XYZ file of N, CA, C and O in Angstrom:
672
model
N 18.897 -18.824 7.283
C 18.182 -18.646 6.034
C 19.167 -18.050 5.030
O 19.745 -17.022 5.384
N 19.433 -18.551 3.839
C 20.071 -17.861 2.695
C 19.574 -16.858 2.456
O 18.930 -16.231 3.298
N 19.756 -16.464 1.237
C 19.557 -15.211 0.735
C 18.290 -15.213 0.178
O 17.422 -14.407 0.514
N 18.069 -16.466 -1.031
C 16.977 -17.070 -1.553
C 15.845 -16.625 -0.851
O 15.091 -15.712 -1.186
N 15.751 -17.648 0.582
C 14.889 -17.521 1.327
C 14.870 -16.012 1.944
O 13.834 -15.985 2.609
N 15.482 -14.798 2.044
C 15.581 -13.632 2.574
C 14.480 -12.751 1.813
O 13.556 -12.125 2.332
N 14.855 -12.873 0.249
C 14.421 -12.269 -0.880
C 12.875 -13.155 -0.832
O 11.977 -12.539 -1.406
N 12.624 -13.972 -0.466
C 11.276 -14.554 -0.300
C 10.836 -14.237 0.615
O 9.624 -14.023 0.590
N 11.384 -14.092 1.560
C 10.549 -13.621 3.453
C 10.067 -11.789 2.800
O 8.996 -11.213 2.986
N 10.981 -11.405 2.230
C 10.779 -9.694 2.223
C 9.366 -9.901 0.761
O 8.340 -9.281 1.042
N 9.339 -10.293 0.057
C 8.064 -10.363 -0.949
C 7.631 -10.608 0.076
O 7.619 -9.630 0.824
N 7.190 -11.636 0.551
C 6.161 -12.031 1.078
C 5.753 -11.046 2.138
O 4.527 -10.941 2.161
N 6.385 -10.257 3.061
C 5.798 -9.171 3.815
C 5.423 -8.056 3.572
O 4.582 -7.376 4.160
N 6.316 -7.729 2.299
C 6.026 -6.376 1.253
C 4.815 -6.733 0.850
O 4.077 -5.753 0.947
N 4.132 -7.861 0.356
C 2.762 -8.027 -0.240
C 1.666 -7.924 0.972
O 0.747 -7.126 1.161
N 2.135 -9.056 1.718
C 1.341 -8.911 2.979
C 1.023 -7.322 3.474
O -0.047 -6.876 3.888
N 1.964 -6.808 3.343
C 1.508 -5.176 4.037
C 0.706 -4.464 3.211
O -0.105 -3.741 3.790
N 0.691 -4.455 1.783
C 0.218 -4.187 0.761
C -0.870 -4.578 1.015
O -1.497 -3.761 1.690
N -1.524 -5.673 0.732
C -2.700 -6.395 0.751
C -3.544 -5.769 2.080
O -4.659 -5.257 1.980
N -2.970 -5.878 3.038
C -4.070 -5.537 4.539
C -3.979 -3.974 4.262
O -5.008 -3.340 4.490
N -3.033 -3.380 3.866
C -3.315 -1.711 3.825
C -4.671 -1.581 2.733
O -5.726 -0.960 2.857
N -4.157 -2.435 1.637
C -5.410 -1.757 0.397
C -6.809 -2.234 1.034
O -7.765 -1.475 0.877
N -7.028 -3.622 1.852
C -8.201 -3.832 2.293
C -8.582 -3.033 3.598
O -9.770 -2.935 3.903
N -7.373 -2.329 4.553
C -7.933 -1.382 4.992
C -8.475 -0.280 4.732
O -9.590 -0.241 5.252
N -8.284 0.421 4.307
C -8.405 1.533 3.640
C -9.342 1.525 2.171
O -9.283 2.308 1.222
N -10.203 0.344 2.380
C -11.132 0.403 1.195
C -12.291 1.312 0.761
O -12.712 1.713 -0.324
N -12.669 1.490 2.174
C -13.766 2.484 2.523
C -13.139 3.918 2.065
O -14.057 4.614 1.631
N -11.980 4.544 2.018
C -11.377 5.964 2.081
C -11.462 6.067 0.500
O -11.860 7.059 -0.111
N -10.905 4.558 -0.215
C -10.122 4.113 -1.928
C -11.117 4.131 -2.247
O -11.056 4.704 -3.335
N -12.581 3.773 -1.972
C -14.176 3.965 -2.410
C -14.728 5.195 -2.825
O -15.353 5.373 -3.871
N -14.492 5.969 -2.030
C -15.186 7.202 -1.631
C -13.890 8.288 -2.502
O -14.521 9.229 -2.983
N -13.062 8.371 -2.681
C -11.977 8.502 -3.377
C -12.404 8.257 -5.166
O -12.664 9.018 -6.097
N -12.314 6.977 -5.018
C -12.562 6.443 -6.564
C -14.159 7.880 -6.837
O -14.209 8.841 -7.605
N -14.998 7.456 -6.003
C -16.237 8.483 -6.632
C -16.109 9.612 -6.612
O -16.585 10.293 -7.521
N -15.541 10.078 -5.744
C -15.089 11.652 -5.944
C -14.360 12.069 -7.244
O -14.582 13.053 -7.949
N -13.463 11.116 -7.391
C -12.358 11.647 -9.054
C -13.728 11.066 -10.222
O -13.431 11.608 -11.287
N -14.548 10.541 -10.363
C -15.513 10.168 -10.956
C -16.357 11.385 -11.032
O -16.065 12.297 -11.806
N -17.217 11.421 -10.387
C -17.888 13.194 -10.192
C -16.956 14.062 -11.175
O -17.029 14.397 -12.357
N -15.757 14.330 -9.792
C -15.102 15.202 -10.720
C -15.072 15.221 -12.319
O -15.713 16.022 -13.000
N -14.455 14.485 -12.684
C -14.509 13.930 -14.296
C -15.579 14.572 -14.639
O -15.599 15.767 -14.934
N -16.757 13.650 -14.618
C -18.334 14.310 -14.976
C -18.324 15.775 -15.313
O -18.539 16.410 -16.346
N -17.961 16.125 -13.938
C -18.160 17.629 -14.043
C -16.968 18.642 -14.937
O -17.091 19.817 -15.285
N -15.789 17.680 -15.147
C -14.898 18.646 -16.228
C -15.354 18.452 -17.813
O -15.261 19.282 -18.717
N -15.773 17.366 -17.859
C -15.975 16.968 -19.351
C -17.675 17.337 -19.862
O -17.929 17.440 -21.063
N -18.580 17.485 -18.976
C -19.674 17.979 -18.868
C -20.765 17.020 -19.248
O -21.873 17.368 -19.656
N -20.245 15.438 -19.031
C -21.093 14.422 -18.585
C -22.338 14.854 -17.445
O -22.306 15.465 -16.377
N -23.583 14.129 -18.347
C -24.416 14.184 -17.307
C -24.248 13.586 -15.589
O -23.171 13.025 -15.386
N -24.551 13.611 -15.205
C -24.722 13.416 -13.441
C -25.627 11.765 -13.807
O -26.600 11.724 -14.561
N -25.133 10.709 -13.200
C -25.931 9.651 -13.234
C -26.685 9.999 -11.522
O -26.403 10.576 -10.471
N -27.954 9.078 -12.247
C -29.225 9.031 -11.146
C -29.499 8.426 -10.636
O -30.616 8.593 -10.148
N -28.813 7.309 -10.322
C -28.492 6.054 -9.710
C -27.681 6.375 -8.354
O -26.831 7.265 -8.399
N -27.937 5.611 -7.025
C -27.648 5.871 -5.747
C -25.713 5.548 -5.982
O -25.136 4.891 -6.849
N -25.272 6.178 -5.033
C -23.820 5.867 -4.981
C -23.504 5.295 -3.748
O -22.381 5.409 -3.257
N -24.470 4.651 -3.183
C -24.180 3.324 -2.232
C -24.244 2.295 -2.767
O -23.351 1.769 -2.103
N -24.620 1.358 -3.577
C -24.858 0.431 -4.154
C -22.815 0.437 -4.945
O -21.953 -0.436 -5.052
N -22.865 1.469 -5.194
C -21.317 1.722 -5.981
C -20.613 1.749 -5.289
O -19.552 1.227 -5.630
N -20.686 2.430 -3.680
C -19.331 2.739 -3.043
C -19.360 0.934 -1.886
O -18.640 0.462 -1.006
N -20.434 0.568 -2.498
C -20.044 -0.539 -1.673
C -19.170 -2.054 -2.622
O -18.311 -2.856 -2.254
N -19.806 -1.900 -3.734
C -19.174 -2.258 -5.179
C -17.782 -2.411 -4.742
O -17.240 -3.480 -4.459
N -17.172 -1.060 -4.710
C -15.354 -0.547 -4.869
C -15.227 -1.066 -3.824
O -14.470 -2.017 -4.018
N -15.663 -1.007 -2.251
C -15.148 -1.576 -1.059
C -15.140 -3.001 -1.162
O -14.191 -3.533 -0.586
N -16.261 -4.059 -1.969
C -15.803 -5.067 -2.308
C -14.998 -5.336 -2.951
O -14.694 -6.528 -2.904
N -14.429 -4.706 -3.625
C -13.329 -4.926 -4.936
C -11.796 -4.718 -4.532
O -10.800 -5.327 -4.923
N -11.967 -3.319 -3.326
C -10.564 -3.221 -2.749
C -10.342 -4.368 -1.663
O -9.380 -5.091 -1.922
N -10.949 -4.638 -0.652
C -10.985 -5.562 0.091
C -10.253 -7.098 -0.640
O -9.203 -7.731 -0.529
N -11.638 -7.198 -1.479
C -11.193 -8.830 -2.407
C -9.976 -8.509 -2.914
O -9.387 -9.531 -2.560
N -9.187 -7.893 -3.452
C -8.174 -7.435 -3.692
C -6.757 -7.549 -2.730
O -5.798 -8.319 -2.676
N -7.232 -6.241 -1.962
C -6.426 -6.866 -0.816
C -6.224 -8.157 -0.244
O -5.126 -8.385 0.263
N -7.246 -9.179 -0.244
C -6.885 -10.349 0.473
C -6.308 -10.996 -0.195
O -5.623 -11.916 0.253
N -6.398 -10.724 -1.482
C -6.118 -11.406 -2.543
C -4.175 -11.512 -2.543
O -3.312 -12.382 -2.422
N -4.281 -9.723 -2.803
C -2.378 -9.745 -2.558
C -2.151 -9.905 -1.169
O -1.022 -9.421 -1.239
N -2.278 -10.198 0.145
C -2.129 -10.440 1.381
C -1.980 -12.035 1.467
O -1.224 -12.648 2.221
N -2.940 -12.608 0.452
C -2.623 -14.209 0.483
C -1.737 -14.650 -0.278
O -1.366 -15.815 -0.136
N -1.122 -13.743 -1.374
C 0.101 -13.988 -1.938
C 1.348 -14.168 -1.038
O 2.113 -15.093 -0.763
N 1.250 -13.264 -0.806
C 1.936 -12.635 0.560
C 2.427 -13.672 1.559
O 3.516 -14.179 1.824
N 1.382 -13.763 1.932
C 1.269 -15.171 3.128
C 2.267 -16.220 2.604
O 3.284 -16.604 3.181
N 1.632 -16.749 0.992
C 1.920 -17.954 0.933
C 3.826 -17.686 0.364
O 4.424 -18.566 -0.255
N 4.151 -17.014 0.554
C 5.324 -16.303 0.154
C 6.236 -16.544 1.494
O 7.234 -17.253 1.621
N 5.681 -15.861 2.284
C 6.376 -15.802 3.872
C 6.120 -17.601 3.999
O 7.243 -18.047 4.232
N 5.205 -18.670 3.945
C 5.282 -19.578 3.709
C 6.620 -20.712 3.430
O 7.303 -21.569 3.990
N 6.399 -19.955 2.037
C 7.758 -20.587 1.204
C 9.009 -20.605 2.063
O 9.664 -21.628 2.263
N 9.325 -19.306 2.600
C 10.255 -18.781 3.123
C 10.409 -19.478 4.324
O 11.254 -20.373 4.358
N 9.755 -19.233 5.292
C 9.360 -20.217 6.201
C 9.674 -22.172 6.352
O 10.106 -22.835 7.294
N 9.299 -22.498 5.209
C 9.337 -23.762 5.139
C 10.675 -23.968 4.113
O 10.740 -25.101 3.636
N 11.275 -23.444 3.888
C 12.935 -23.657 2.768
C 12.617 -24.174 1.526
O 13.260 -25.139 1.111
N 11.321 -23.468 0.564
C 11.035 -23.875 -0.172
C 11.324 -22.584 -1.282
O 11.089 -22.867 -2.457
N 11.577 -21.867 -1.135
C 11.744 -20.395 -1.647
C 12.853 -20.466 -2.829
O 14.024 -20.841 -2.779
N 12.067 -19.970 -3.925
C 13.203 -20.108 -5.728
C 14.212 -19.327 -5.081
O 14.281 -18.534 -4.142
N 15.180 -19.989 -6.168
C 16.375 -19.026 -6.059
C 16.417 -17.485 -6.334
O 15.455 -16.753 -6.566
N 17.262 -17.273 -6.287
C 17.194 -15.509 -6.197
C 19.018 -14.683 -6.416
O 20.039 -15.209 -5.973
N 18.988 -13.551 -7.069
C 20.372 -13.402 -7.331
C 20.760 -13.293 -6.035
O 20.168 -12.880 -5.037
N 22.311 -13.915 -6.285
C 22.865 -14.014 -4.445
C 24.670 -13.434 -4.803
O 25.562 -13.407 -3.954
N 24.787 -13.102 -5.986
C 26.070 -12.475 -6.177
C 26.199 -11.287 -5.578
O 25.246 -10.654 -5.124
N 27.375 -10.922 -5.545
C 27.883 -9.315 -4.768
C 27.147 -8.189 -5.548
O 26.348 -7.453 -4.969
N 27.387 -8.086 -6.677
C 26.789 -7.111 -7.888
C 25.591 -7.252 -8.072
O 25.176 -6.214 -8.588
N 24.566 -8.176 -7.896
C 23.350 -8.179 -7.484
C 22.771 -7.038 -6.757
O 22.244 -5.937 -6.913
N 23.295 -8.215 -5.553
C 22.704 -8.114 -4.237
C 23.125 -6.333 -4.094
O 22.298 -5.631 -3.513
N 24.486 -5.629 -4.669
C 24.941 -4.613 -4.279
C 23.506 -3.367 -4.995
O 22.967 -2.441 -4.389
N 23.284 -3.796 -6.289
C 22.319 -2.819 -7.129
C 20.706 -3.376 -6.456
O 19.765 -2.589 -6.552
N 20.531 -4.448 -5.937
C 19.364 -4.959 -5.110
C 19.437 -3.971 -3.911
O 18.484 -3.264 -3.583
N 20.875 -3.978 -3.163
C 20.661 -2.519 -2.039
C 20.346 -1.507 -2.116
O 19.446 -0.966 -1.473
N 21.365 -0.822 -3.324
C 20.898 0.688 -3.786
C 19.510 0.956 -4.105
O 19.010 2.018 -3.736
N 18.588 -0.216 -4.990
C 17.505 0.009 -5.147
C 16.117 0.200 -4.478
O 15.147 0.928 -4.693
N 16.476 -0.895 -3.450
C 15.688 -0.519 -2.242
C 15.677 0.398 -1.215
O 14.664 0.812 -0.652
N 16.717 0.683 -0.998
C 17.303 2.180 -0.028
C 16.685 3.350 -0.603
O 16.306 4.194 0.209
N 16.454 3.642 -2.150
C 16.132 4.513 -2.970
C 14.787 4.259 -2.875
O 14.119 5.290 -2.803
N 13.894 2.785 -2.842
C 12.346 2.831 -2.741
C 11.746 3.359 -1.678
O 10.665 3.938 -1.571
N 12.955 2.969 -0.544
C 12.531 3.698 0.457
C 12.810 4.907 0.773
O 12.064 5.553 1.510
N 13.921 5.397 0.269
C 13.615 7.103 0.640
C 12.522 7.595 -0.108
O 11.913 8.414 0.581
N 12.007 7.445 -1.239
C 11.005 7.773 -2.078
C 9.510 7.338 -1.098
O 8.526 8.071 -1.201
N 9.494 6.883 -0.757
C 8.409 6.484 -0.461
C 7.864 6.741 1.356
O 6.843 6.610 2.030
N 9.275 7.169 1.526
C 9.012 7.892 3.070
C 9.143 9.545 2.740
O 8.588 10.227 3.601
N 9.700 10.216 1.782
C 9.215 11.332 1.002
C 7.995 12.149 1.164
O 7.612 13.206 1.665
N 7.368 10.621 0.154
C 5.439 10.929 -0.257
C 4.970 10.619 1.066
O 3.888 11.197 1.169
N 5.237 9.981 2.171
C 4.658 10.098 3.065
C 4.896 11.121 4.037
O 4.014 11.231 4.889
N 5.901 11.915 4.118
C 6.352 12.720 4.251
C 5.381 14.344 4.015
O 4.713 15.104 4.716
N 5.764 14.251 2.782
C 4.317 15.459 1.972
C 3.599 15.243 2.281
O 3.015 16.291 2.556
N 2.692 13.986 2.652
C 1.407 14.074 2.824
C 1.095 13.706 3.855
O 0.421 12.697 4.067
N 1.461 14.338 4.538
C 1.051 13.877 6.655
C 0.250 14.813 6.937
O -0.228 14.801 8.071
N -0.156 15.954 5.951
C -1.293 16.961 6.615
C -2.483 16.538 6.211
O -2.562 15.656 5.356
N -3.293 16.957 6.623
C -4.931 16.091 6.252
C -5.391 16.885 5.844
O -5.325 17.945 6.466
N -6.182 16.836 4.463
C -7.047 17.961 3.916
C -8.196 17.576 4.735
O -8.043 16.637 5.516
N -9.611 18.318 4.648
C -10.388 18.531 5.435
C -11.329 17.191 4.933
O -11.480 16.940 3.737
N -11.828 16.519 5.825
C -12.068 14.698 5.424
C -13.654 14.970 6.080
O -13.924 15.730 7.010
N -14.625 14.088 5.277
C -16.004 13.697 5.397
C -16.037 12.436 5.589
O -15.178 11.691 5.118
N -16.931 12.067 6.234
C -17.563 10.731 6.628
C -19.137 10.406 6.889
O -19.782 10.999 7.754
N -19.355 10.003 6.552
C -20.996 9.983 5.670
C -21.174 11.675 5.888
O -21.718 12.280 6.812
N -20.482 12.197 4.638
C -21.368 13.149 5.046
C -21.216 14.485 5.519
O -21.536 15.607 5.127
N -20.477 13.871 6.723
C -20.361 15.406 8.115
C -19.041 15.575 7.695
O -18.341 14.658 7.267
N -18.670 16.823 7.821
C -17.099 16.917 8.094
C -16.659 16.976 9.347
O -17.151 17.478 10.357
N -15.406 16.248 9.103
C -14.476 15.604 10.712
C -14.052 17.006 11.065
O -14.052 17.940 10.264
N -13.655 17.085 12.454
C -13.470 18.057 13.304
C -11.663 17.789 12.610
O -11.185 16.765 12.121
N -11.208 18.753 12.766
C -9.361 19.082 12.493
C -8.659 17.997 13.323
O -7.797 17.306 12.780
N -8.979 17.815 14.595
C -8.291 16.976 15.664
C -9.037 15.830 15.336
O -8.419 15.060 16.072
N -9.685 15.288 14.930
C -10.276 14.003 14.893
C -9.647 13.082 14.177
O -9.689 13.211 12.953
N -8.868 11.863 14.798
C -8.596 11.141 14.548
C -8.783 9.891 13.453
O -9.643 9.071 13.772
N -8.067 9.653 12.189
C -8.679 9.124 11.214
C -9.395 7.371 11.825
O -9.287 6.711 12.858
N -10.015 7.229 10.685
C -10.796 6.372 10.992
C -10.291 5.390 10.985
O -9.588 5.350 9.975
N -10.162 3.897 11.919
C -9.387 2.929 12.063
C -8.410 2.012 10.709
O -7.218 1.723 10.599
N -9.544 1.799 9.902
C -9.077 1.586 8.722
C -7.596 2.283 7.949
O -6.779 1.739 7.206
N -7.670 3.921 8.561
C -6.913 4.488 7.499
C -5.355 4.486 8.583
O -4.162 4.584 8.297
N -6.113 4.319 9.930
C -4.852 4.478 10.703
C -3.678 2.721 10.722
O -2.486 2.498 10.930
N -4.953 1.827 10.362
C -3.827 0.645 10.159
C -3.464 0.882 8.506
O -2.528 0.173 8.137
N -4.048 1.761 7.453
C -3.042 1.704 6.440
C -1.970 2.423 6.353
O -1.071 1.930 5.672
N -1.751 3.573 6.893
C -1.045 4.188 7.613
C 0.610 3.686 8.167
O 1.748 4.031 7.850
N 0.041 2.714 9.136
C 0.499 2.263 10.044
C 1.747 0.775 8.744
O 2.963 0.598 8.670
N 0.548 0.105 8.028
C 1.953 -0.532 7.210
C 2.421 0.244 5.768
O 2.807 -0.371 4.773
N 2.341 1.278 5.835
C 3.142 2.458 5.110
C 3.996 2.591 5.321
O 4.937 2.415 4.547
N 4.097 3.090 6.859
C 5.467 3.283 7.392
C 6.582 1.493 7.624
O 7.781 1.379 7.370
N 5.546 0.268 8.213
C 5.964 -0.394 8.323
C 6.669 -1.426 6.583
O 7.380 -2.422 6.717
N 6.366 -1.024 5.538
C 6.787 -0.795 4.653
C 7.914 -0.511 4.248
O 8.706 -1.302 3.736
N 8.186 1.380 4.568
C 9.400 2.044 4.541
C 10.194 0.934 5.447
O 10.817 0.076 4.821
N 10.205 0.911 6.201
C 11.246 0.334 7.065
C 11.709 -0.602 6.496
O 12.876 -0.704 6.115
N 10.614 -1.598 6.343
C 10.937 -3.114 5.368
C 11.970 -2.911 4.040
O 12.715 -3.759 3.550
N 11.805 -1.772 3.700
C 12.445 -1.519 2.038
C 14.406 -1.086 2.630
O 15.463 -1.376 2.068
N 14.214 -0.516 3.602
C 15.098 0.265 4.240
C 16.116 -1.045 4.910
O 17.218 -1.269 4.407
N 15.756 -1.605 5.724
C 16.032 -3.069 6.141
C 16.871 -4.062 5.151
O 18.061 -4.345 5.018
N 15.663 -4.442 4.531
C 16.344 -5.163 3.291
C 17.367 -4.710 2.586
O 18.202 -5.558 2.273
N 17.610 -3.228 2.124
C 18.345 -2.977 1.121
C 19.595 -2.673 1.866
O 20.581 -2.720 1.130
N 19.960 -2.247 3.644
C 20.672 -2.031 3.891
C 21.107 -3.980 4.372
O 22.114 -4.030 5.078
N 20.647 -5.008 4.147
C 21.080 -6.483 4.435
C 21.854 -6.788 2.903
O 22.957 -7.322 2.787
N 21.071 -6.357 1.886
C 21.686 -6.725 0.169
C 22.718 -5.676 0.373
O 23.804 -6.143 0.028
N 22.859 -4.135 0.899
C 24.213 -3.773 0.576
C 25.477 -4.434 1.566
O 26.638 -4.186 1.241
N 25.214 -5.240 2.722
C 26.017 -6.173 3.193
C 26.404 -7.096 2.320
O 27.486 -7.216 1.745
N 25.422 -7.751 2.262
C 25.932 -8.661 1.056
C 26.532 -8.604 0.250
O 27.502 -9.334 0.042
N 25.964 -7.330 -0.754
C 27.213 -7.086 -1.630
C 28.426 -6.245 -1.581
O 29.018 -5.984 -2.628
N 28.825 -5.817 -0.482
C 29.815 -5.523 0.006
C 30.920 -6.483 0.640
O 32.123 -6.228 0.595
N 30.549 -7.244 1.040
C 31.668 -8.637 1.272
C 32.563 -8.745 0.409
O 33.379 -9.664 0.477
């Protein structure tokens, strides 16, 4: 595979991971979205709407989901391209490919960082109850989780293949 096709295989899995994380984790991005909502309300001194917030939190879980599949099928059809040697061109010079390395090496330390900071769990509800300290997040959040890290790696990967490249 050229380079072309390299820079097309890595979109296409970077989206793909993207896409199944945001549709995992729709239920957490739901319940999330209404909480900073409330909040709001309550700083600006908006009334309290009287309307159920199931009808809403199921709303946002459709929206992250459709979403997600949405960039996951980008994704796909990306790894596709790549796949089948159909994939646009892409910069393939040394000086490119060399500032294409640095940049990704840098997305990924940044971004294994924030995951980094945030590996402690503030204290988490689920309909409701609050989770015990040891309780294990809920499947959803553990496969978004899971292509977070598989992410980092991807960014890490790639940028250390473009600083080959442009090191030749």
């Amino acid at each position: 595979m050229d380079i072309s096709g390299e820079w097309t295989a890595f979109a296409g899995a970077l989206f793909t991971l993207m896409g199944l994380s945001l549709a995992a984790a729709a239920r957490k991005n739901a319940d999330d979205a209404l909480s900073w909502e409330r909040q709001w309300r309550a700083a600006v001194g908006a009334p309290e709407t009287v309307r159920d917030e199931e009808p809403r939190r199921r709303g946002f879980m459709l929206g992250y989901r459709f979403g997600g599949f949405f960039i996951g099928g980008i994704g796909l059809g990306l790894l596709y391209s790549a796949a089948t040697g159909r994939a646009p061109a892409a910069p393939s010079s040394g000086r490119e490919a060399l500032f294409g390395g640095v940049f990704f090496i840098a997305c990924g330390a940044l971004l294994a960082v924030n995951a980094w900071l945030r590996r402690k769990r503030a204290p988490r509800f689920l309909d409701g109850v609050l989770l015990d300290a040891d309780a294990p997040p809920p499947f959803g959040e553990r496969v978004a989780a899971s292509c977070t890290r598989a992410m980092i790696v991807l960014f890490f990967l790639f940028g250390l293949r473009l600083l080959r490249e442009g090191l030749r």
